[in-house]
Amino acid sequence: MTDRMLVQYEDFWSHPSAVSLSWLGLLYGVLSLSHFFSSEPDHRESQRQPKYLECLVQCLIAADYVRGGPYILECLIHYYLVEFYLNPVTEVGNWMVAGMMAQLAFRMGYHRDPSHFPRISAFEGEMRRRVWATIHILDGTMAMLIGAPRIISDGTWNTRPPRNIYDADLDQDCVQLPESRAGTEVTEVSFLLARYKMSLAMGRLVDLSLMNKLESPENVNSAEARLKEAYDSIPEKFKFTSLVHCLSDKPVSVAHRVIITCLYNKSRIILYQRQLRKVASTGSSGPGSSEENENWTSAARRKCIEAALEIMKHLLFLDAETQPGGTLTMLRSKVSALVVHECLVATAALSTYLYRWSDAPAVDESEGAVSKSGIEAILRQSYQTWSHWSNWSAEARRAVELLDLLFKKLGCNSLDIEIDEEALPMDEMELGLDWDADTLGIFFPLLNEPSV
């Protein structure tokens, strides 16, 4: 809690009936998240409908949240986060909540920088910037997961990013905000800023993909430059290379590193994944292709595979370090839930490439930095991790079935790998996967055709 929230909390106990329903809902939201993160990580089933979350919903309804007002957006953000952690499979529901938050934010003027409104204090203005950045992140994230347009599109807002300042630097009575600290100085808002920078670049990527403009090398190169610029502007403190470089970091800081790095590499996969479909049995990029275009396609495909392999390394790292005695033991499935989709996309990309490669013996293995056997090896290593994660993740169960299909195609038996059969309720998946033209759409929603 911030100092301001603590003061309000103390006032609440002095005059309980004086607080608004929306503030009370925010309190229940804080308690819901606190309860979740302080409880045992593997007891998700007993937390499906926590009491605090139910009270939060009651407060939102009683406060007539669709009209907006103080603390309404903060309440909805907490509700979204709790639902995301407790029910990560309800992507459509979370997408609708994120869209509703974005629409409410527009209605309440969060898309305009507070400096244009003299009646908004410096403190309130900075809080509004933080809320807007959070909603922008959630809107872009869900658009990428669902494969739908963003609510917050470029050119419809001018709110500046929050400043990189400590919470202790903020005073609700201040007339002027303190200067932003250096980007290399980590404050309570630094991770939000890093995610926000990635969100800005990824949002543009979603727009281009939905408009089918990622077939053009010029557009891809432009989007790649923007994505790299955003990632390069993020402090090294939020980038993961190996555990050796963050031995002194707190577990949550290590998790932040993994999250940002996986987001960047997932964006690279989405940027180049159309080139995976161009692995034809002849090894050609397509009839009539110029040598220059073929070289570009080959390079793009290689970048896609490299990005996928980077994420798979993080997948294996998370599985190892969330075991008892590991660096991230205290976070367990909580941090895994934040990157499970990134890992699924990487698994799908490698599987798709390897599957098509198995039908194309003429393809030159020297095209990429990793051979067919190297890709197959890391997918085999990941199989047991996905099996473990299947206890709580529907996306992990997707990955298991995907790999089963792949290994069957390659003529090897995935069941040779020791797994916990109780963790694989295959009869409940109801995915009906078969490797055809629609397979990529299951894992890359941005490629899906409109449904009738």
Short mmCIF file of C-alpha atoms in Angstrom, two decimals:
data_model
loop_
_atom_site.label_atom_id
_atom_site.label_comp_id
_atom_site.label_asym_id
_atom_site.label_seq_id
_atom_site.Cartn_x
_atom_site.Cartn_y
_atom_site.Cartn_z
CA MET A 1 0.00 0.00 0.00
CA THR A 2 1.12 3.57 -0.64
CA ASP A 3 1.31 6.12 2.16
CA ARG A 4 -1.87 7.69 0.85
CA MET A 5 -3.71 4.37 0.94
CA LEU A 6 -2.50 3.72 4.48
CA VAL A 7 -3.85 7.07 5.65
CA GLN A 8 -7.18 6.31 4.02
CA TYR A 9 -7.14 2.85 5.58
CA GLU A 10 -6.67 4.33 9.05
CA ASP A 11 -9.47 6.81 8.41
CA PHE A 12 -11.67 3.93 7.30
CA TRP A 13 -11.45 2.28 10.71
CA SER A 14 -12.24 5.59 12.39
CA HIS A 15 -15.26 6.28 10.15
CA PRO A 16 -16.20 3.07 8.26
CA SER A 17 -19.42 4.48 6.82
CA ALA A 18 -17.68 7.55 5.37
CA VAL A 19 -15.72 5.75 2.63
CA SER A 20 -17.05 5.25 -0.88
CA LEU A 21 -18.02 1.82 -2.19
CA SER A 22 -15.36 2.09 -4.90
CA TRP A 23 -12.62 2.71 -2.30
CA LEU A 24 -13.91 -0.25 -0.30
CA GLY A 25 -13.77 -2.33 -3.47
CA LEU A 26 -10.16 -1.27 -3.98
CA LEU A 27 -9.36 -2.41 -0.45
CA TYR A 28 -10.91 -5.79 -1.19
CA GLY A 29 -8.86 -5.93 -4.38
CA VAL A 30 -5.63 -5.34 -2.47
CA LEU A 31 -6.63 -8.01 0.05
CA SER A 32 -7.48 -10.46 -2.77
CA LEU A 33 -4.07 -10.12 -4.40
CA SER A 34 -2.30 -10.23 -1.04
CA HIS A 35 -4.17 -13.39 -0.11
CA PHE A 36 -3.28 -15.04 -3.38
CA PHE A 37 0.43 -14.23 -3.26
CA SER A 38 0.77 -15.16 0.40
CA SER A 39 -0.98 -18.54 0.05
CA GLU A 40 0.45 -21.87 -1.01
CA PRO A 41 1.09 -21.79 -4.77
CA ASP A 42 -0.47 -25.16 -5.60
CA HIS A 43 -3.81 -24.66 -3.92
CA ARG A 44 -5.51 -22.91 -6.81
CA GLU A 45 -8.61 -25.08 -6.78
CA SER A 46 -9.54 -23.99 -3.26
CA GLN A 47 -9.23 -20.33 -4.27
CA ARG A 48 -11.59 -20.30 -7.25
CA GLN A 49 -14.02 -17.93 -5.54
CA PRO A 50 -12.15 -16.19 -2.71
CA LYS A 51 -14.33 -14.19 -0.36
CA TYR A 52 -12.45 -10.93 -0.92
CA LEU A 53 -12.94 -11.17 -4.68
CA GLU A 54 -16.66 -11.69 -4.20
CA CYS A 55 -16.80 -8.59 -2.02
CA LEU A 56 -14.87 -6.64 -4.67
CA VAL A 57 -17.45 -7.56 -7.29
CA GLN A 58 -20.29 -6.58 -4.98
CA CYS A 59 -18.70 -3.17 -4.39
CA LEU A 60 -18.23 -2.58 -8.13
CA ILE A 61 -21.86 -3.42 -8.86
CA ALA A 62 -23.17 -1.33 -5.97
CA ALA A 63 -20.99 1.59 -7.10
CA ASP A 64 -22.47 1.37 -10.62
CA TYR A 65 -19.00 0.97 -12.09
CA VAL A 66 -20.08 1.57 -15.70
CA ARG A 67 -20.48 5.24 -14.82
CA GLY A 68 -16.83 5.49 -13.79
CA GLY A 69 -15.64 7.57 -10.89
CA PRO A 70 -12.79 7.58 -8.34
CA TYR A 71 -11.08 4.21 -7.77
CA ILE A 72 -13.30 2.38 -10.29
CA LEU A 73 -10.47 1.71 -12.74
CA GLU A 74 -8.15 0.70 -9.91
CA CYS A 75 -10.81 -1.76 -8.70
CA LEU A 76 -11.21 -3.23 -12.17
CA ILE A 77 -7.44 -3.61 -12.56
CA HIS A 78 -7.29 -5.58 -9.31
CA TYR A 79 -10.27 -7.67 -10.39
CA TYR A 80 -8.58 -8.43 -13.72
CA LEU A 81 -5.32 -9.45 -12.05
CA VAL A 82 -6.99 -11.75 -9.54
CA GLU A 83 -9.06 -13.40 -12.27
CA PHE A 84 -5.98 -13.73 -14.46
CA TYR A 85 -4.07 -15.58 -11.77
CA LEU A 86 -6.95 -17.74 -10.55
CA ASN A 87 -8.51 -18.49 -13.94
CA PRO A 88 -5.80 -18.08 -16.58
CA VAL A 89 -7.81 -20.13 -19.10
CA THR A 90 -10.61 -17.56 -19.36
CA GLU A 91 -8.88 -15.48 -22.04
CA VAL A 92 -12.09 -14.17 -23.59
CA GLY A 93 -13.43 -13.04 -20.21
CA ASN A 94 -10.20 -11.26 -19.36
CA TRP A 95 -10.15 -9.68 -22.82
CA MET A 96 -13.65 -8.28 -22.28
CA VAL A 97 -12.67 -6.87 -18.88
CA ALA A 98 -9.55 -5.26 -20.38
CA GLY A 99 -11.64 -3.75 -23.17
CA MET A 100 -14.18 -2.39 -20.71
CA MET A 101 -11.39 -0.79 -18.67
CA ALA A 102 -10.00 0.87 -21.80
CA GLN A 103 -13.42 2.24 -22.76
CA LEU A 104 -14.02 3.56 -19.25
CA ALA A 105 -10.57 5.15 -19.27
CA PHE A 106 -11.46 7.00 -22.47
CA ARG A 107 -14.77 8.12 -21.00
CA MET A 108 -13.02 9.41 -17.87
CA GLY A 109 -10.39 11.32 -19.86
CA TYR A 110 -7.37 9.19 -18.98
CA HIS A 111 -6.32 9.33 -22.64
CA ARG A 112 -5.53 13.05 -22.24
CA ASP A 113 -2.46 14.06 -20.30
CA PRO A 114 -3.43 15.55 -16.91
CA SER A 115 -1.26 18.60 -17.56
CA HIS A 116 -4.08 19.88 -19.80
CA PHE A 117 -6.47 20.01 -16.83
CA PRO A 118 -5.52 22.56 -14.12
CA ARG A 119 -8.06 21.10 -11.69
CA ILE A 120 -6.14 17.81 -11.54
CA SER A 121 -3.34 18.01 -8.98
CA ALA A 122 0.21 16.94 -9.78
CA PHE A 123 -0.15 13.86 -7.58
CA GLU A 124 -3.50 12.81 -9.05
CA GLY A 125 -2.14 13.39 -12.53
CA GLU A 126 0.78 11.06 -11.96
CA MET A 127 -1.54 8.39 -10.57
CA ARG A 128 -3.71 8.73 -13.67
CA ARG A 129 -0.63 8.24 -15.89
CA ARG A 130 0.20 5.03 -14.03
CA VAL A 131 -3.36 3.74 -14.38
CA TRP A 132 -3.38 4.59 -18.10
CA ALA A 133 -0.06 2.81 -18.66
CA THR A 134 -1.40 -0.28 -16.88
CA ILE A 135 -4.59 -0.34 -18.94
CA HIS A 136 -2.61 0.18 -22.15
CA ILE A 137 -0.50 -2.86 -21.26
CA LEU A 138 -3.53 -5.04 -20.49
CA ASP A 139 -5.36 -3.96 -23.64
CA GLY A 140 -2.39 -4.75 -25.88
CA THR A 141 -1.66 -8.03 -24.10
CA MET A 142 -5.19 -9.35 -24.49
CA ALA A 143 -5.39 -8.17 -28.11
CA MET A 144 -2.31 -10.25 -28.86
CA LEU A 145 -3.67 -13.29 -26.99
CA ILE A 146 -7.09 -13.17 -28.63
CA GLY A 147 -6.04 -11.92 -32.06
CA ALA A 148 -8.40 -8.95 -32.00
CA PRO A 149 -7.88 -5.20 -32.55
CA ARG A 150 -6.84 -3.05 -29.62
CA ILE A 151 -9.25 -0.62 -28.05
CA ILE A 152 -6.42 1.88 -27.48
CA SER A 153 -5.04 2.56 -30.94
CA ASP A 154 -2.19 4.87 -31.88
CA GLY A 155 -3.10 8.51 -32.36
CA THR A 156 -6.12 8.48 -30.04
CA TRP A 157 -4.32 9.55 -26.87
CA ASN A 158 -1.53 11.86 -25.69
CA THR A 159 -0.99 10.82 -22.07
CA ARG A 160 2.70 10.94 -21.18
CA PRO A 161 4.43 7.97 -19.52
CA PRO A 162 4.69 7.98 -15.71
CA ARG A 163 7.90 9.36 -14.24
CA ASN A 164 10.55 7.04 -12.89
CA ILE A 165 10.30 8.21 -9.28
CA TYR A 166 10.09 6.50 -5.92
CA ASP A 167 6.74 6.41 -4.15
CA ALA A 168 8.46 8.15 -1.24
CA ASP A 169 9.20 11.09 -3.56
CA LEU A 170 5.49 11.66 -4.10
CA ASP A 171 3.39 13.87 -1.87
CA GLN A 172 -0.32 14.14 -2.52
CA ASP A 173 -0.12 17.85 -1.67
CA CYS A 174 2.82 18.59 -3.98
CA VAL A 175 2.43 21.40 -6.49
CA GLN A 176 5.08 20.08 -8.86
CA LEU A 177 6.33 16.55 -9.44
CA PRO A 178 9.98 15.71 -8.72
CA GLU A 179 12.23 15.14 -11.70
CA SER A 180 12.28 11.65 -13.13
CA ARG A 181 15.25 9.60 -11.98
CA ALA A 182 17.74 8.01 -14.35
CA GLY A 183 16.40 5.07 -16.32
CA THR A 184 19.04 2.82 -14.78
CA GLU A 185 17.75 3.58 -11.27
CA VAL A 186 15.16 0.99 -10.29
CA THR A 187 12.10 2.38 -8.52
CA GLU A 188 8.70 0.91 -7.69
CA VAL A 189 7.43 2.03 -11.10
CA SER A 190 10.43 0.91 -13.19
CA PHE A 191 8.97 -2.46 -14.15
CA LEU A 192 5.71 -0.81 -15.19
CA LEU A 193 7.69 1.56 -17.41
CA ALA A 194 9.59 -1.35 -18.97
CA ARG A 195 6.35 -3.21 -19.69
CA TYR A 196 4.83 -0.01 -21.05
CA LYS A 197 7.69 0.49 -23.51
CA MET A 198 7.24 -3.06 -24.75
CA SER A 199 3.47 -2.56 -24.94
CA LEU A 200 3.86 0.46 -27.21
CA ALA A 201 5.98 -1.51 -29.68
CA MET A 202 3.93 -4.70 -29.42
CA GLY A 203 0.70 -2.80 -29.98
CA ARG A 204 1.95 -1.55 -33.31
CA LEU A 205 2.92 -5.13 -34.14
CA VAL A 206 -0.63 -6.32 -33.43
CA ASP A 207 -2.04 -3.60 -35.69
CA LEU A 208 0.24 -4.53 -38.59
CA SER A 209 -0.53 -8.22 -38.20
CA LEU A 210 -4.29 -7.70 -38.22
CA MET A 211 -3.98 -5.54 -41.34
CA ASN A 212 -1.91 -8.28 -43.03
CA LYS A 213 1.00 -5.90 -43.43
CA LEU A 214 3.68 -8.23 -42.08
CA GLU A 215 4.17 -9.95 -45.44
CA SER A 216 6.15 -6.97 -46.73
CA PRO A 217 9.88 -6.98 -45.87
CA GLU A 218 9.76 -3.19 -45.54
CA ASN A 219 7.01 -3.29 -42.90
CA VAL A 220 8.66 -6.16 -41.06
CA ASN A 221 12.00 -4.38 -40.98
CA SER A 222 10.35 -1.19 -39.74
CA ALA A 223 8.47 -3.03 -36.98
CA GLU A 224 11.65 -4.90 -36.07
CA ALA A 225 13.56 -1.63 -35.69
CA ARG A 226 10.84 -0.16 -33.47
CA LEU A 227 10.71 -3.30 -31.33
CA LYS A 228 14.49 -3.39 -30.94
CA GLU A 229 14.58 0.33 -30.08
CA ALA A 230 12.01 -0.22 -27.34
CA TYR A 231 13.88 -3.21 -25.93
CA ASP A 232 17.25 -1.45 -26.05
CA SER A 233 15.79 1.47 -24.08
CA ILE A 234 14.92 -0.84 -21.19
CA PRO A 235 17.56 -1.02 -18.42
CA GLU A 236 19.72 -4.14 -18.33
CA LYS A 237 18.28 -4.75 -14.86
CA PHE A 238 15.14 -6.03 -16.60
CA LYS A 239 16.81 -8.33 -19.12
CA PHE A 240 17.62 -11.97 -18.46
CA THR A 241 20.67 -13.66 -19.89
CA SER A 242 21.59 -16.17 -17.19
CA LEU A 243 21.20 -16.66 -13.46
CA VAL A 244 24.86 -15.75 -13.00
CA HIS A 245 24.05 -12.12 -13.80
CA CYS A 246 21.31 -11.83 -11.18
CA LEU A 247 22.48 -13.93 -8.24
CA SER A 248 22.00 -11.03 -5.84
CA ASP A 249 18.52 -10.16 -7.17
CA LYS A 250 15.34 -10.82 -5.27
CA PRO A 251 13.11 -13.56 -6.75
CA VAL A 252 10.61 -11.00 -8.02
CA SER A 253 13.43 -9.11 -9.79
CA VAL A 254 14.54 -12.31 -11.52
CA ALA A 255 10.93 -12.88 -12.55
CA HIS A 256 10.78 -9.36 -13.99
CA ARG A 257 13.86 -10.08 -16.08
CA VAL A 258 12.37 -13.29 -17.47
CA ILE A 259 9.01 -11.66 -18.23
CA ILE A 260 10.47 -8.75 -20.21
CA THR A 261 12.89 -10.97 -22.13
CA CYS A 262 10.18 -13.48 -23.00
CA LEU A 263 7.86 -10.70 -24.16
CA TYR A 264 10.54 -9.37 -26.49
CA ASN A 265 11.23 -12.77 -27.98
CA LYS A 266 7.52 -13.58 -28.37
CA SER A 267 7.16 -10.34 -30.30
CA ARG A 268 10.01 -11.41 -32.57
CA ILE A 269 8.29 -14.74 -33.20
CA ILE A 270 5.02 -13.04 -34.12
CA LEU A 271 6.94 -10.65 -36.34
CA TYR A 272 8.55 -13.46 -38.34
CA GLN A 273 6.22 -16.44 -37.90
CA ARG A 274 4.63 -16.03 -41.33
CA GLN A 275 7.94 -17.12 -42.78
CA LEU A 276 7.56 -20.48 -41.03
CA ARG A 277 4.74 -21.29 -43.45
CA LYS A 278 7.14 -20.80 -46.35
CA VAL A 279 9.17 -23.91 -45.53
CA ALA A 280 8.11 -25.83 -48.61
CA SER A 281 9.12 -29.36 -49.51
CA THR A 282 11.47 -28.00 -52.13
CA GLY A 283 13.24 -25.74 -49.69
CA SER A 284 12.21 -22.74 -51.78
CA SER A 285 10.56 -19.61 -50.42
CA GLY A 286 7.98 -19.76 -53.20
CA PRO A 287 7.66 -19.84 -56.96
CA GLY A 288 9.13 -16.91 -58.75
CA SER A 289 10.93 -15.60 -55.68
CA SER A 290 14.02 -13.56 -56.28
CA GLU A 291 17.26 -14.57 -54.65
CA GLU A 292 17.18 -11.44 -52.52
CA ASN A 293 13.68 -12.24 -51.28
CA GLU A 294 14.64 -15.83 -50.57
CA ASN A 295 17.61 -14.65 -48.53
CA TRP A 296 15.38 -12.27 -46.56
CA THR A 297 12.84 -15.04 -45.91
CA SER A 298 15.58 -17.39 -44.75
CA ALA A 299 17.01 -14.73 -42.40
CA ALA A 300 13.56 -13.93 -40.99
CA ARG A 301 12.86 -17.61 -40.40
CA ARG A 302 16.19 -17.98 -38.64
CA LYS A 303 15.42 -15.02 -36.36
CA CYS A 304 12.06 -16.57 -35.52
CA ILE A 305 13.67 -19.86 -34.54
CA GLU A 306 16.38 -18.11 -32.51
CA ALA A 307 13.73 -16.16 -30.57
CA ALA A 308 11.75 -19.35 -29.92
CA LEU A 309 14.85 -21.15 -28.66
CA GLU A 310 15.60 -18.28 -26.28
CA ILE A 311 12.13 -18.59 -24.76
CA MET A 312 12.49 -22.36 -24.46
CA LYS A 313 15.68 -21.85 -22.47
CA HIS A 314 13.69 -19.64 -20.10
CA LEU A 315 11.00 -22.32 -19.88
CA LEU A 316 13.53 -24.89 -18.72
CA PHE A 317 15.06 -22.33 -16.37
CA LEU A 318 11.69 -21.61 -14.75
CA ASP A 319 10.94 -25.30 -14.34
CA ALA A 320 14.26 -25.87 -12.60
CA GLU A 321 14.29 -22.75 -10.43
CA THR A 322 10.68 -23.10 -9.22
CA GLN A 323 11.44 -26.51 -7.75
CA PRO A 324 12.14 -26.77 -3.99
CA GLY A 325 15.43 -25.01 -3.24
CA GLY A 326 15.39 -22.99 -6.47
CA THR A 327 15.71 -19.24 -6.88
CA LEU A 328 12.00 -18.83 -7.66
CA THR A 329 10.57 -21.46 -5.32
CA MET A 330 8.49 -18.93 -3.43
CA LEU A 331 6.82 -17.78 -6.65
CA ARG A 332 6.26 -21.22 -8.17
CA SER A 333 3.40 -21.28 -10.67
CA LYS A 334 2.69 -17.57 -10.15
CA VAL A 335 5.63 -16.50 -12.31
CA SER A 336 5.10 -19.39 -14.72
CA ALA A 337 1.54 -18.19 -15.35
CA LEU A 338 2.89 -14.85 -16.56
CA VAL A 339 5.00 -16.38 -19.34
CA VAL A 340 3.09 -19.57 -20.17
CA HIS A 341 1.68 -18.07 -23.38
CA GLU A 342 5.12 -16.90 -24.50
CA CYS A 343 6.44 -20.43 -23.94
CA LEU A 344 3.47 -21.94 -25.79
CA VAL A 345 4.05 -19.68 -28.80
CA ALA A 346 7.74 -20.67 -28.83
CA THR A 347 6.85 -24.36 -28.62
CA ALA A 348 4.36 -23.98 -31.47
CA ALA A 349 6.88 -22.14 -33.63
CA LEU A 350 9.59 -24.77 -33.17
CA SER A 351 7.12 -27.62 -33.60
CA THR A 352 5.71 -26.14 -36.79
CA TYR A 353 9.16 -25.61 -38.23
CA LEU A 354 10.33 -29.08 -37.27
CA TYR A 355 7.13 -30.70 -38.53
CA ARG A 356 7.41 -29.11 -41.94
CA TRP A 357 11.14 -29.71 -41.99
CA SER A 358 10.57 -33.44 -41.48
CA ASP A 359 8.64 -33.44 -44.77
CA ALA A 360 11.33 -31.46 -46.55
CA PRO A 361 14.60 -33.40 -46.64
CA ALA A 362 15.92 -30.97 -49.23
CA VAL A 363 15.94 -28.08 -46.76
CA ASP A 364 19.47 -27.01 -45.91
CA GLU A 365 20.07 -27.44 -42.19
CA SER A 366 22.87 -24.88 -42.33
CA GLU A 367 20.21 -22.20 -42.83
CA GLY A 368 19.78 -21.81 -39.09
CA ALA A 369 22.10 -21.66 -36.12
CA VAL A 370 20.55 -24.84 -34.67
CA SER A 371 20.12 -28.14 -36.47
CA LYS A 372 16.97 -30.21 -36.64
CA SER A 373 18.33 -32.49 -33.93
CA GLY A 374 19.02 -29.50 -31.67
CA ILE A 375 15.44 -28.24 -31.99
CA GLU A 376 14.06 -31.72 -31.37
CA ALA A 377 16.24 -32.09 -28.28
CA ILE A 378 15.01 -28.91 -26.62
CA LEU A 379 11.39 -29.82 -27.39
CA ARG A 380 11.93 -33.20 -25.75
CA GLN A 381 13.38 -31.46 -22.71
CA SER A 382 10.36 -29.19 -22.54
CA TYR A 383 7.85 -32.05 -22.66
CA GLN A 384 8.17 -32.92 -18.99
CA THR A 385 7.94 -29.24 -18.00
CA TRP A 386 4.70 -28.88 -19.93
CA SER A 387 3.46 -32.06 -18.27
CA HIS A 388 4.11 -30.57 -14.83
CA TRP A 389 2.43 -27.30 -15.74
CA SER A 390 -0.63 -29.17 -17.02
CA ASN A 391 -1.81 -29.37 -13.41
CA TRP A 392 -2.86 -25.71 -13.56
CA SER A 393 -2.58 -24.55 -17.17
CA ALA A 394 -4.84 -25.36 -20.11
CA GLU A 395 -2.18 -23.88 -22.39
CA ALA A 396 0.31 -26.40 -21.03
CA ARG A 397 -2.11 -29.18 -21.94
CA ARG A 398 -2.25 -27.73 -25.45
CA ALA A 399 1.52 -27.91 -25.63
CA VAL A 400 1.53 -31.54 -24.49
CA GLU A 401 -0.91 -32.57 -27.22
CA LEU A 402 1.01 -30.53 -29.77
CA LEU A 403 4.26 -32.28 -28.89
CA ASP A 404 2.53 -35.67 -28.93
CA LEU A 405 1.46 -34.96 -32.51
CA LEU A 406 4.94 -33.84 -33.45
CA PHE A 407 6.73 -36.83 -31.94
CA LYS A 408 4.23 -39.16 -33.60
CA LYS A 409 4.98 -37.54 -36.94
CA LEU A 410 8.72 -37.83 -36.36
CA GLY A 411 8.32 -41.52 -35.55
CA CYS A 412 9.34 -41.27 -31.90
CA ASN A 413 7.31 -41.99 -28.81
CA SER A 414 6.86 -39.08 -26.41
CA LEU A 415 5.63 -41.50 -23.75
CA ASP A 416 9.19 -42.76 -23.39
CA ILE A 417 9.66 -39.61 -21.33
CA GLU A 418 8.79 -40.12 -17.68
CA ILE A 419 5.70 -38.04 -16.86
CA ASP A 420 2.99 -37.84 -14.25
CA GLU A 421 -0.04 -39.35 -16.03
CA GLU A 422 -2.42 -37.85 -13.50
CA ALA A 423 -1.24 -34.40 -14.58
CA LEU A 424 -2.48 -35.01 -18.12
CA PRO A 425 -6.30 -35.15 -18.23
CA MET A 426 -6.24 -35.64 -22.00
CA ASP A 427 -9.94 -36.46 -22.13
CA GLU A 428 -10.72 -32.98 -20.82
CA MET A 429 -8.70 -31.13 -23.44
CA GLU A 430 -11.24 -31.43 -26.24
CA LEU A 431 -8.79 -29.75 -28.57
CA GLY A 432 -9.07 -32.19 -31.45
CA LEU A 433 -5.76 -31.03 -32.89
CA ASP A 434 -4.60 -32.22 -36.25
CA TRP A 435 -1.72 -30.74 -38.16
CA ASP A 436 -3.38 -28.90 -41.00
CA ALA A 437 -3.71 -25.32 -42.19
CA ASP A 438 -5.55 -24.34 -39.01
CA THR A 439 -2.94 -25.58 -36.57
CA LEU A 440 -0.95 -22.34 -36.50
CA GLY A 441 -4.12 -20.37 -35.79
CA ILE A 442 -4.56 -22.19 -32.48
CA PHE A 443 -1.28 -20.80 -31.22
CA PHE A 444 -1.06 -17.61 -33.28
CA PRO A 445 -4.57 -16.09 -32.96
CA LEU A 446 -3.48 -13.16 -35.11
CA LEU A 447 -3.52 -15.56 -38.09
CA ASN A 448 -7.09 -16.77 -37.55
CA GLU A 449 -9.72 -16.19 -40.18
CA PRO A 450 -12.93 -14.46 -38.99
CA SER A 451 -15.42 -16.90 -37.48
CA VAL A 452 -19.02 -16.90 -38.66
#
